[in-house]
mmCIF file of C-alpha atoms in Angstrom:
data_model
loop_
_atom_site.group_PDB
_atom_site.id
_atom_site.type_symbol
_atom_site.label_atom_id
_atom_site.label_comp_id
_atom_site.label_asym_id
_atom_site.label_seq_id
_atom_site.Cartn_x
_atom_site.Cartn_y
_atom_site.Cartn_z
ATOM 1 C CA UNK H 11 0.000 0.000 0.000
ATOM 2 C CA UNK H 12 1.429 3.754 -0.811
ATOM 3 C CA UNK H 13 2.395 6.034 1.473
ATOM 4 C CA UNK H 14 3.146 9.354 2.014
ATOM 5 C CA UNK H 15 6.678 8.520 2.097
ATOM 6 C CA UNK H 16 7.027 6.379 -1.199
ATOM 7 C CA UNK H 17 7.177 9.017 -3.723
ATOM 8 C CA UNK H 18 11.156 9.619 -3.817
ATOM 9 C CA UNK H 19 11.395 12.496 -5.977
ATOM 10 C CA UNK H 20 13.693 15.168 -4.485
ATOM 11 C CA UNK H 21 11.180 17.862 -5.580
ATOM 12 C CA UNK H 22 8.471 15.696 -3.002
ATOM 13 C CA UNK H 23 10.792 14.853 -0.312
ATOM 14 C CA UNK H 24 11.607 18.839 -0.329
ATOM 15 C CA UNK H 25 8.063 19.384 0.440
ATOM 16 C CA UNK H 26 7.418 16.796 2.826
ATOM 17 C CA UNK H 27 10.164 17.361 4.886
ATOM 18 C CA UNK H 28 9.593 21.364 4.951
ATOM 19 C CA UNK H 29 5.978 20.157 6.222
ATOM 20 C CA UNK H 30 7.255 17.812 9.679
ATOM 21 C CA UNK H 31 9.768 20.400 10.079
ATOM 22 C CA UNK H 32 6.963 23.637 9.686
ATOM 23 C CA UNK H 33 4.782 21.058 12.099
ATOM 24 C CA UNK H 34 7.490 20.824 15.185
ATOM 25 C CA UNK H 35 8.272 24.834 15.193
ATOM 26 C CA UNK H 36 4.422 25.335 15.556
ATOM 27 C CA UNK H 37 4.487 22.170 18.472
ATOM 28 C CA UNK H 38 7.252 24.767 20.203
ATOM 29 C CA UNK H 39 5.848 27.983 20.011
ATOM 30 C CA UNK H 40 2.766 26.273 21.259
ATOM 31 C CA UNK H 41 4.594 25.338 23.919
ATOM 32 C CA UNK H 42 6.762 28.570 24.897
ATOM 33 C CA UNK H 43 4.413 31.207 25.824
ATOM 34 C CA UNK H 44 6.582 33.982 24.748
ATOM 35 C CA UNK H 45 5.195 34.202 21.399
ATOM 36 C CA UNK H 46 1.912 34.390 22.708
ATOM 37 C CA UNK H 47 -0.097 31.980 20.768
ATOM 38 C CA UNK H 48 1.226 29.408 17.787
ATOM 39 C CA UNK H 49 0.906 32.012 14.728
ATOM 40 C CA UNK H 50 2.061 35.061 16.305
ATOM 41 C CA UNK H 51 2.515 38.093 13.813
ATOM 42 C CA UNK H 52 5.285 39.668 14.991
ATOM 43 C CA UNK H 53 9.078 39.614 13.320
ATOM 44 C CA UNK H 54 10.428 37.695 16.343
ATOM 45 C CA UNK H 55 7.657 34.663 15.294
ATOM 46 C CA UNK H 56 9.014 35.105 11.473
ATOM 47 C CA UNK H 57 11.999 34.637 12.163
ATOM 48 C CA UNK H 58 11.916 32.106 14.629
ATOM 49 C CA UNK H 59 9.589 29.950 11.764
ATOM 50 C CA UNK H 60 12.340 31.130 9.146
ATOM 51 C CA UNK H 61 15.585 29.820 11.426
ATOM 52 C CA UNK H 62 14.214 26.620 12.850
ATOM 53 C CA UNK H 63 12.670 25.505 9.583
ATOM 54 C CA UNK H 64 15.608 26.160 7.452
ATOM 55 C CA UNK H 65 18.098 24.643 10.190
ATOM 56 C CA UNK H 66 16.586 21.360 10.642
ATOM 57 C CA UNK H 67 16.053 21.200 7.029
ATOM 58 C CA UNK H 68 20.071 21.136 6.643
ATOM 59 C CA UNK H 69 19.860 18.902 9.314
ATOM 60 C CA UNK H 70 17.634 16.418 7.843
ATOM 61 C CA UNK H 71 19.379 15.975 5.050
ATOM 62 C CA UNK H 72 22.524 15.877 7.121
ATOM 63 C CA UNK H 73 21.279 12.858 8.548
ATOM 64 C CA UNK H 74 20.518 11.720 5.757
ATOM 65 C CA UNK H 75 24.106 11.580 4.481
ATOM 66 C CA UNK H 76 25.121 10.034 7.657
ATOM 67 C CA UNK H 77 23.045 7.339 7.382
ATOM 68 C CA UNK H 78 24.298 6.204 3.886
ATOM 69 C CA UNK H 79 27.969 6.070 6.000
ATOM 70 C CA UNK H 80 26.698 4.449 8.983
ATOM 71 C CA UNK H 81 24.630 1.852 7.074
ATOM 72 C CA UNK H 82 26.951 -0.484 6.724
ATOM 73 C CA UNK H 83 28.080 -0.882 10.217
ATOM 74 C CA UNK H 84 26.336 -3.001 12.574
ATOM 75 C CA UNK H 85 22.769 -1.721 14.352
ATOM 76 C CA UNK H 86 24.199 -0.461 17.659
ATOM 77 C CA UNK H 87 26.750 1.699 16.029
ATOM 78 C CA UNK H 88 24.369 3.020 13.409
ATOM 79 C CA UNK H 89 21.579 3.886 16.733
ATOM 80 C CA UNK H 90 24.504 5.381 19.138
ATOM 81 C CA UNK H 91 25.524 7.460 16.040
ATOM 82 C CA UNK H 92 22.289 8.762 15.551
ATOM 83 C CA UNK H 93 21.713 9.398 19.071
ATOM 84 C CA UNK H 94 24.623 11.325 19.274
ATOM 85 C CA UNK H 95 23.614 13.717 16.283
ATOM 86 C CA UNK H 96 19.929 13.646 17.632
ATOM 87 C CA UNK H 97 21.666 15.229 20.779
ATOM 88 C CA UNK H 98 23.518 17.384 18.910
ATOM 89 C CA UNK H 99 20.551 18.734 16.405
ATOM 90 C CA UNK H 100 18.962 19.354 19.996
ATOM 91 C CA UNK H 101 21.499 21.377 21.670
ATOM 92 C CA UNK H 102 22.481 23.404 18.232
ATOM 93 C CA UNK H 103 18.460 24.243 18.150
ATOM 94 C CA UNK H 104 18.622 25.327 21.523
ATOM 95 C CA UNK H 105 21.929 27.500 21.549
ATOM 96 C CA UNK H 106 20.955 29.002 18.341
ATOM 97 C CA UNK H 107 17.396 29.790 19.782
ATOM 98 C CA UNK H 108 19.045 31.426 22.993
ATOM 99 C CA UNK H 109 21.333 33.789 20.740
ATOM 100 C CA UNK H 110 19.190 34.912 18.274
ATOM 101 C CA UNK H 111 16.908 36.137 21.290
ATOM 102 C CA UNK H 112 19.334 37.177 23.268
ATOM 103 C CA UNK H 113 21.362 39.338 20.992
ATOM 104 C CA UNK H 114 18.785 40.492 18.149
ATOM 105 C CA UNK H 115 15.290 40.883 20.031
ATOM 106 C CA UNK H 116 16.920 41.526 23.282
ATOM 107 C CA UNK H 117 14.868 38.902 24.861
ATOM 108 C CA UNK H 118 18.298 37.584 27.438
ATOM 109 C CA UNK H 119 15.961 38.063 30.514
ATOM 110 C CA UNK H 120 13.841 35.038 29.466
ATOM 111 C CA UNK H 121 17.001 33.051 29.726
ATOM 112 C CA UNK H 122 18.354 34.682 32.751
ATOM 113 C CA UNK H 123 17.713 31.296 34.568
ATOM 114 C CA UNK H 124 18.895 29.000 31.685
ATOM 115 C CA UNK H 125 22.724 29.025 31.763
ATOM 116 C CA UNK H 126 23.628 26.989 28.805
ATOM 117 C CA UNK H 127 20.393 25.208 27.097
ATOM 118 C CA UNK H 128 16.877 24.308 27.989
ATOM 119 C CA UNK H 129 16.696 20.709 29.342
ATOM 120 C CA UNK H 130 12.647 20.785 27.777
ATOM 121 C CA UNK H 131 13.687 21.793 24.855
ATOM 122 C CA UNK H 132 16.626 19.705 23.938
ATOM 123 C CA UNK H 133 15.157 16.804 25.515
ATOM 124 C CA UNK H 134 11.842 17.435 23.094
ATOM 125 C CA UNK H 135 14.026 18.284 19.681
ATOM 126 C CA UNK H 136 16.242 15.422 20.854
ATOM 127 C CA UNK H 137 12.813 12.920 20.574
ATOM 128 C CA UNK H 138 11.601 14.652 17.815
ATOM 129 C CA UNK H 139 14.758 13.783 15.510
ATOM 130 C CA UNK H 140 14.574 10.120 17.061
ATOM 131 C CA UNK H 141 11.140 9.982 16.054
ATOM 132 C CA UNK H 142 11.393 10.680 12.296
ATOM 133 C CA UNK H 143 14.752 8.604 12.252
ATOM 134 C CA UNK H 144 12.992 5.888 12.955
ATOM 135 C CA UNK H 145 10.045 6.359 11.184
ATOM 136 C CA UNK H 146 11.834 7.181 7.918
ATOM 137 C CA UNK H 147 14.537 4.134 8.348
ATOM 138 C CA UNK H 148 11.211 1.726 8.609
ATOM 139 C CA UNK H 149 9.540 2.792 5.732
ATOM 140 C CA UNK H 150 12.607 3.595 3.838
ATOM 141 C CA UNK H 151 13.342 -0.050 4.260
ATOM 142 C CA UNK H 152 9.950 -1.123 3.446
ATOM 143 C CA UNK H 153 10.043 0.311 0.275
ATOM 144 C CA UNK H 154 13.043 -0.751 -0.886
ATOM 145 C CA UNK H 155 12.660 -4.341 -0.133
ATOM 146 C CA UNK H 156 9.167 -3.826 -2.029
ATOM 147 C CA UNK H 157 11.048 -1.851 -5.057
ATOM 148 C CA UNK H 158 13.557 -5.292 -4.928
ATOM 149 C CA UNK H 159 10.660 -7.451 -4.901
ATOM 150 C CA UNK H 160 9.158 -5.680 -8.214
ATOM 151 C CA UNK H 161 12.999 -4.938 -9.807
ATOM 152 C CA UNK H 162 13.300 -9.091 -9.377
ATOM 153 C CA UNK H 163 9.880 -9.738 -10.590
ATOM 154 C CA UNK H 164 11.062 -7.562 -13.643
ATOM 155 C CA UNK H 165 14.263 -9.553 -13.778
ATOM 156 C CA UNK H 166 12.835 -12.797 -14.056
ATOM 157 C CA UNK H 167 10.616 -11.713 -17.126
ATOM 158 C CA UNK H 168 13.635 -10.278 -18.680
ATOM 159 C CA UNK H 169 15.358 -13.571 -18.117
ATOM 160 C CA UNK H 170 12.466 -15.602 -19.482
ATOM 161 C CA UNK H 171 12.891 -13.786 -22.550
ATOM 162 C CA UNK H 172 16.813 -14.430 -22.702
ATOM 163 C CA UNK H 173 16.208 -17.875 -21.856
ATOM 164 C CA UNK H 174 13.861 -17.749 -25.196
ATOM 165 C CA UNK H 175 15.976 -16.191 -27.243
ATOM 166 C CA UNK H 176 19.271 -18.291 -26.439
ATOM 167 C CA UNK H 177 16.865 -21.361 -26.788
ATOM 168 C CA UNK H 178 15.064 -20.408 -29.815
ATOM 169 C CA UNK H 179 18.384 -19.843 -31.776
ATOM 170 C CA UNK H 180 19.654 -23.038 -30.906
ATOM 171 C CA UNK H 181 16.757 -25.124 -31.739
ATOM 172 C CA UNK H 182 15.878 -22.761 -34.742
ATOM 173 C CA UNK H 183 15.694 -25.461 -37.944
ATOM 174 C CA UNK H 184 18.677 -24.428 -40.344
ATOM 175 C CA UNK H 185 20.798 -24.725 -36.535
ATOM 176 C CA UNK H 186 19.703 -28.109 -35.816
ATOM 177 C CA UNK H 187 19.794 -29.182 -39.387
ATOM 178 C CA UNK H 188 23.343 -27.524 -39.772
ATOM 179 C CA UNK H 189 24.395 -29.458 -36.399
ATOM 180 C CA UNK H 190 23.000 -32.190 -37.125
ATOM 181 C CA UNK H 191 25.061 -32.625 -40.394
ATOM 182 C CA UNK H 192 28.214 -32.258 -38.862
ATOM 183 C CA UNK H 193 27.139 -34.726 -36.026
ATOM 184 C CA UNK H 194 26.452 -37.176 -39.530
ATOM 185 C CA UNK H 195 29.841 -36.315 -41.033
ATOM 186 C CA UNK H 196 31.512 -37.180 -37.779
ATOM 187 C CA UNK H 197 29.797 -40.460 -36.447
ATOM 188 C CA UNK H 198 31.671 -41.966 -39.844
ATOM 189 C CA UNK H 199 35.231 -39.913 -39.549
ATOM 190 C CA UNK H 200 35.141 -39.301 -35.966
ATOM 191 C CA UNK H 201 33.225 -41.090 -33.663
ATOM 192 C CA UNK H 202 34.981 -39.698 -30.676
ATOM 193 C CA UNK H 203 34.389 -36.197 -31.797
ATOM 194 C CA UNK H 204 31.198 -36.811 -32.344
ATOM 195 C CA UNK H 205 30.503 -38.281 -28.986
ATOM 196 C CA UNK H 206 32.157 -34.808 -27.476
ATOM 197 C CA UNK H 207 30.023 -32.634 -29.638
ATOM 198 C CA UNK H 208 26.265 -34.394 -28.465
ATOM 199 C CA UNK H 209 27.795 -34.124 -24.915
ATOM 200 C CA UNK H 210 28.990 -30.105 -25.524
ATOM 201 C CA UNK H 211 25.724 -29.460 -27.316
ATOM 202 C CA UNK H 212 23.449 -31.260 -24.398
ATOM 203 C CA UNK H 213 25.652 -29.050 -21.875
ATOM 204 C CA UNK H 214 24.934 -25.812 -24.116
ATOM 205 C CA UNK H 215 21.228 -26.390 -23.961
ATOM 206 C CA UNK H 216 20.631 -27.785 -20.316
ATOM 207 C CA UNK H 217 22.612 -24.180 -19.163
ATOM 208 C CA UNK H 218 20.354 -21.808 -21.400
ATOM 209 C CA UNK H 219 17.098 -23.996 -20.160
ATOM 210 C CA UNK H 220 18.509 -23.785 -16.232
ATOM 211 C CA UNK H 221 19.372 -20.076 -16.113
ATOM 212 C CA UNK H 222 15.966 -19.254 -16.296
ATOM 213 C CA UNK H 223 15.580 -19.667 -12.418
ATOM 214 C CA UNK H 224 19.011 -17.212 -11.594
ATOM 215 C CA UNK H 225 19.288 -13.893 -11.845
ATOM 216 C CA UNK H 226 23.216 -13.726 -12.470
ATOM 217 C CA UNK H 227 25.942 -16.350 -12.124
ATOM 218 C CA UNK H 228 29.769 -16.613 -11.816
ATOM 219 C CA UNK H 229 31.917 -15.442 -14.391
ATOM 220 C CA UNK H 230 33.657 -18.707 -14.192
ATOM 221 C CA UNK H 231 30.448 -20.696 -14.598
ATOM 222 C CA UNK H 232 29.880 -18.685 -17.455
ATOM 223 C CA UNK H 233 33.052 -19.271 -19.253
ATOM 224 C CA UNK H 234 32.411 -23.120 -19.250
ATOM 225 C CA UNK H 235 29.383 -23.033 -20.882
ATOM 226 C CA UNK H 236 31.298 -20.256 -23.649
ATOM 227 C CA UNK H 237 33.718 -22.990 -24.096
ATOM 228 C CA UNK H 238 31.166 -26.073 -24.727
ATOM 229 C CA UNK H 239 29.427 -23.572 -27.094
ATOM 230 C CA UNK H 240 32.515 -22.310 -28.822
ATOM 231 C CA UNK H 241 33.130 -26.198 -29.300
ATOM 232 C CA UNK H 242 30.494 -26.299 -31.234
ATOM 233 C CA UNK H 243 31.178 -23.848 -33.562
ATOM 234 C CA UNK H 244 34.574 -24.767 -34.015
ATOM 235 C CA UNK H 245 33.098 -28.193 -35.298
ATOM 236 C CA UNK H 246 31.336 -26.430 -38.045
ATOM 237 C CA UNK H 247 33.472 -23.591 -38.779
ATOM 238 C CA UNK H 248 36.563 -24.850 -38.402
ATOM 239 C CA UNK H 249 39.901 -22.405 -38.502
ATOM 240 C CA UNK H 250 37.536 -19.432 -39.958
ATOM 241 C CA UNK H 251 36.204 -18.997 -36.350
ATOM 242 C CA UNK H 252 38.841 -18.128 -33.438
ATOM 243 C CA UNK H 253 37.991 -17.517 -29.609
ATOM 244 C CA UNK H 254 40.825 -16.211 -27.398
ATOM 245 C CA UNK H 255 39.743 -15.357 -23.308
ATOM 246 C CA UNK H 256 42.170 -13.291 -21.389
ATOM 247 C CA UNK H 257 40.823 -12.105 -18.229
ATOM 248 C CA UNK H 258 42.207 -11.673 -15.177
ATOM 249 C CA UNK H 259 42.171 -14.250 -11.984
ATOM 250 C CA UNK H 260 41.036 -11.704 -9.459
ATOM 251 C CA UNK H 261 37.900 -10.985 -11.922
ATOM 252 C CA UNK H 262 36.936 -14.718 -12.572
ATOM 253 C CA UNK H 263 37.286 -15.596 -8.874
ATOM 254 C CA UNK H 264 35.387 -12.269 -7.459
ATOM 255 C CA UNK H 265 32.743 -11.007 -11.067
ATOM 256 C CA UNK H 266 29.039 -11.935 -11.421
ATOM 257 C CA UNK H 267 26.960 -10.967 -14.548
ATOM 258 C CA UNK H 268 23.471 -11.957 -16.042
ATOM 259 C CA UNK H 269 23.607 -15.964 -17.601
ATOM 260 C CA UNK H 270 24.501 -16.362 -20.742
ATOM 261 C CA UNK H 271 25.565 -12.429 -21.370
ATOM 262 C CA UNK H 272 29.248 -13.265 -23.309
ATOM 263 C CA UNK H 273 27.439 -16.649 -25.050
ATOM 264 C CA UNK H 274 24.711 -14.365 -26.526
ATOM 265 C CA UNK H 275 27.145 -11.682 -27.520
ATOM 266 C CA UNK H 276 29.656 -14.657 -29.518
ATOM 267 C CA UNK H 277 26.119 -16.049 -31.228
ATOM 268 C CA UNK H 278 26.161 -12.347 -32.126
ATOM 269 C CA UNK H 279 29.127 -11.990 -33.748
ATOM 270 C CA UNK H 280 28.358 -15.372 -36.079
ATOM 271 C CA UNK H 281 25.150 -14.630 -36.816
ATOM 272 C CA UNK H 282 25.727 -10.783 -38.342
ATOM 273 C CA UNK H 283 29.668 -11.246 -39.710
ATOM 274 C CA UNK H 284 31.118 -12.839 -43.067
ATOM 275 C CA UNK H 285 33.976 -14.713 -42.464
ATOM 276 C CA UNK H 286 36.243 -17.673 -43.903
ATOM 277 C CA UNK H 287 39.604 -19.518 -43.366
ATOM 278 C CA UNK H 288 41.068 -16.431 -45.427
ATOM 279 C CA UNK H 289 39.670 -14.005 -43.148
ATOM 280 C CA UNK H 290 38.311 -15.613 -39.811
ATOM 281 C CA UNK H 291 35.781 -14.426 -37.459
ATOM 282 C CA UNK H 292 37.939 -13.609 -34.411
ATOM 283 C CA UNK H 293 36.519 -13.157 -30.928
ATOM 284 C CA UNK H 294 38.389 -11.830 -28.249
ATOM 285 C CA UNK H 295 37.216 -11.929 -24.134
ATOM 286 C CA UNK H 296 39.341 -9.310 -22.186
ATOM 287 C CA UNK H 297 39.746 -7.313 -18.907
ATOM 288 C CA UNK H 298 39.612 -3.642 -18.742
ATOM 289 C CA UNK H 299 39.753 -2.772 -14.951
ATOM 290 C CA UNK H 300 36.314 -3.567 -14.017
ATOM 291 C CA UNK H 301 35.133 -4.094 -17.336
ATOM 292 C CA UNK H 302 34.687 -7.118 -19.585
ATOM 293 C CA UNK H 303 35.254 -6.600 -23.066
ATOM 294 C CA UNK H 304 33.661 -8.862 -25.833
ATOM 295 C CA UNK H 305 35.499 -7.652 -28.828
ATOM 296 C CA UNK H 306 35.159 -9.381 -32.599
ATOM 297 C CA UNK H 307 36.341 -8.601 -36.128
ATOM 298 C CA UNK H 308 33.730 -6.958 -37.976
ATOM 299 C CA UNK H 309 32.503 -7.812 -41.542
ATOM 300 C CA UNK H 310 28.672 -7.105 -41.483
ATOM 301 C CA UNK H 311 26.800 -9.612 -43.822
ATOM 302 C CA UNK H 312 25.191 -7.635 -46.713
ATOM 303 C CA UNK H 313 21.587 -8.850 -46.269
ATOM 304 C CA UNK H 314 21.474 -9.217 -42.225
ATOM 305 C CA UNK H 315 17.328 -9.934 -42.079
ATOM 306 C CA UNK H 316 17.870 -11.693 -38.740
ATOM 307 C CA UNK H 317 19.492 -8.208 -37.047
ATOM 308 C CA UNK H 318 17.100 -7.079 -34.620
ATOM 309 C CA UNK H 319 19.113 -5.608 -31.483
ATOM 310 C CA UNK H 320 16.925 -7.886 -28.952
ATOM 311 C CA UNK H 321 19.822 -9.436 -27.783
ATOM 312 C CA UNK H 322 21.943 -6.641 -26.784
ATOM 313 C CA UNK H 323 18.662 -5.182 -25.398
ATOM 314 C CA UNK H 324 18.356 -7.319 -23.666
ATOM 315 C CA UNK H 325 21.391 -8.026 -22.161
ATOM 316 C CA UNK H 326 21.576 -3.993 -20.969
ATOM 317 C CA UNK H 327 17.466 -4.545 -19.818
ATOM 318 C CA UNK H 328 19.268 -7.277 -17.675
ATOM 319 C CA UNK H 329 22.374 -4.867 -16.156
ATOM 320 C CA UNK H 330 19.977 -2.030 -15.502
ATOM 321 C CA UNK H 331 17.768 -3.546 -13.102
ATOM 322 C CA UNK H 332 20.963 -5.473 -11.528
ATOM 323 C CA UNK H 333 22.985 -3.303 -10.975
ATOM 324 C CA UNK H 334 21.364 -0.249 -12.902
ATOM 325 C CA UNK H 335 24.600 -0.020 -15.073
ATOM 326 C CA UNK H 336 24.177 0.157 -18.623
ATOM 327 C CA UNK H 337 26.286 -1.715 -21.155
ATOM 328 C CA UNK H 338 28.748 0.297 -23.902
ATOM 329 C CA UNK H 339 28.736 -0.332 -27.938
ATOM 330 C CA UNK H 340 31.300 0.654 -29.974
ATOM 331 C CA UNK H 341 32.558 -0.419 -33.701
ATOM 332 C CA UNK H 342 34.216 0.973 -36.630
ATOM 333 C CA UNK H 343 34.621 -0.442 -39.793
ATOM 334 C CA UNK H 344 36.846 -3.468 -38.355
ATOM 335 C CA UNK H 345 35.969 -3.923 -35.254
ATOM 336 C CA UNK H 346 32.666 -4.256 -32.802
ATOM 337 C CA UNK H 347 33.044 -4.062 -29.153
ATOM 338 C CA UNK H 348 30.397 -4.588 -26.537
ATOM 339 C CA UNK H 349 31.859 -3.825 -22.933
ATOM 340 C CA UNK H 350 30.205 -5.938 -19.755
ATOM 341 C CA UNK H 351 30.302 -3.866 -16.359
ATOM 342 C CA UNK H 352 31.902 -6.730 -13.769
ATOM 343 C CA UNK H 353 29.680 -6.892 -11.127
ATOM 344 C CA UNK H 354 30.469 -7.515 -7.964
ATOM 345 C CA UNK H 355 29.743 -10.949 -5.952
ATOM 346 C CA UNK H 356 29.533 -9.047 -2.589
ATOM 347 C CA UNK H 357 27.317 -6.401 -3.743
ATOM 348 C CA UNK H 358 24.957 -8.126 -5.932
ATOM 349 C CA UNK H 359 24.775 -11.630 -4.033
ATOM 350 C CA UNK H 360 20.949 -11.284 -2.728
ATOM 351 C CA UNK H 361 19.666 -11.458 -6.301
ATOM 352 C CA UNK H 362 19.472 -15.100 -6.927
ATOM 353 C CA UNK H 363 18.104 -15.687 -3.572
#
């Protein structure tokens, strides 16, 4: 169910925030009878609204950048440190209050028995921060497990479609026919060839069915099934189709990504490229810092009916709602390079669970 606090626009939470904090300064003067009612026309009530709203504004969001620091610490840290700031917003309120009515409306014999701060007061702004800290840290967190909920909902439709896709363009007629012709050629050349092909192809096609229930996998995991599937089209293509994978061991052992990202991407590059032993089709899998690169010599096929961009759609449909990252395209005349963002395992673990 919606609440007041879901809308996250900065233009709302502006407004809504102005509101609680308008809200307490009206609690206060109701309280202090030295305005003489809670909408007192007089310069010292203007200013008073002026000061405390625009104060605990910059407060708010203070606290607000806080939190994003303290999140990641354990509960009792994040609670003392807000305490401590609560305290502080309190006792800031308080001496700033004193001043300005001590020094501009001349007002010091209201405080004459106050030394330092007002134990009400502080005590009061000190509950009030507490309050809306945790008020907004509940619902904050409600909504963002909700927003997961519907981002993974999202994520499994996009991955239904991938699964499709991959599927559909292994199983399409002129793949199976073309597979199953070198699978003929080789049962009388090379039977033991042929036995690693079914079991390579069988692999290839029990991944792209399975993925369907994850949201991202290893990098590692995901260079197997490249490999099986590469296999494959070595079989058919022979030396006019080259693979080389250099990435580096701290990204395979630590880099997560959506299934079947770098297989779709290689399908890719055979299905839209001319090539032959004379000029091979070749496919290169490289680091970049925290990038992976699937690079490939480029040689567009004149007539390229079957070029329809859902792939690469989807793959970037995929990252955004990950890790809301965006893959990169680039090609010239020779070359076409689609660049991966490596996710991390540690920050993007919860997905698949």
């Amino acid at each position: 169910m919606p609440t007041i606090f879901s809308n996250r626009s900065p233009k709302y939470q502006f407004l809504l925030r102005l509101t609680i904090v308008f809200l307490i300064q009206l609690l206060i003067k109701a309280f202090d009878y030295s305005f003489g009612g809670v909408f007192p026309l007089t310069v010292r009530g203007a200013t008073f609204t002026i000061v405390f709203t625009s104060y605990w504004l910059l407060c708010w969001y203070m606290a607000e950048f806080i939190q994003k620091k303290v999140a990641t610490f354990k509960s009792p840290f994040e609670i003392i440190t807000h305490l401590l700031f609560g305290f502080f917003v309190g006792v800031s309120s308080n001496i700033i209050y004193m001043l300005g009515d001590t020094y501009i409306f001349d007002n010091g014999h209201l405080w004459e028995d106050i030394r330092f701060y007002n134990p009400e007061l502080v005590t009061g702004l000190t509950i009030f921060y507490i309050l809306l800290y945790i008020v907004y840290r509940n619902v904050d967190k409600e909504i963002t497990i909700k927003e997961n909920q519907i981002n993974l909902e999202t994520i499994e439709k996009e991955m239904f479609k991938s699964q499709y896709m991959a599927l559909k363009a292994q199983i399409e007629p002129h793949f199976l026919f073309n597979s199953l012709s070198v699978l003929s050629s080789l049962v009388h050349t090379d039977q033991k060839l042929a036995s690693d092909f079914i079991i390579k192809l069988s692999k290839t096609l029990r991944y792209i069915i399975e993925q369907n229930k994850r949201v991202t996998v290893p990098l590692e995991e995901e260079l197997k099934i490249v490999e099986d599937y590469f296999f494959l089209l070595k079989t058919r293509f022979g030396d006019s189709i080259q693979l080389n994978i250099n990435l580096s061991d701290d990204l395979l052992q630590t880099t997560i990504l959506p299934p079947a990202s770098i297989q779709i991407l290689i399908e890719n590059a055979v299905k839209h490229n001319k090539f032959s032993i004379k000029k091979p089709l070749i496919i290169d899998v490289i680091s970049d810092g925290n990038i992976i690169q699937v690079c490939n010599t480029y040689d567009k096929k004149e007539l390229d009916e079957n070029s329809t961009g859902m792939g690469l759609s989807n793959i970037n449909k995929r990252y955004q709602l990950i890790a809301n990252q965006n893959i990169t395209i680039e090609k010239n005349k020779t070359i076409f390079i689609v660049s991966l963002p490596a996710l991390s395992q540690i920050n993007h673990e919860n997905f698949n669970h």
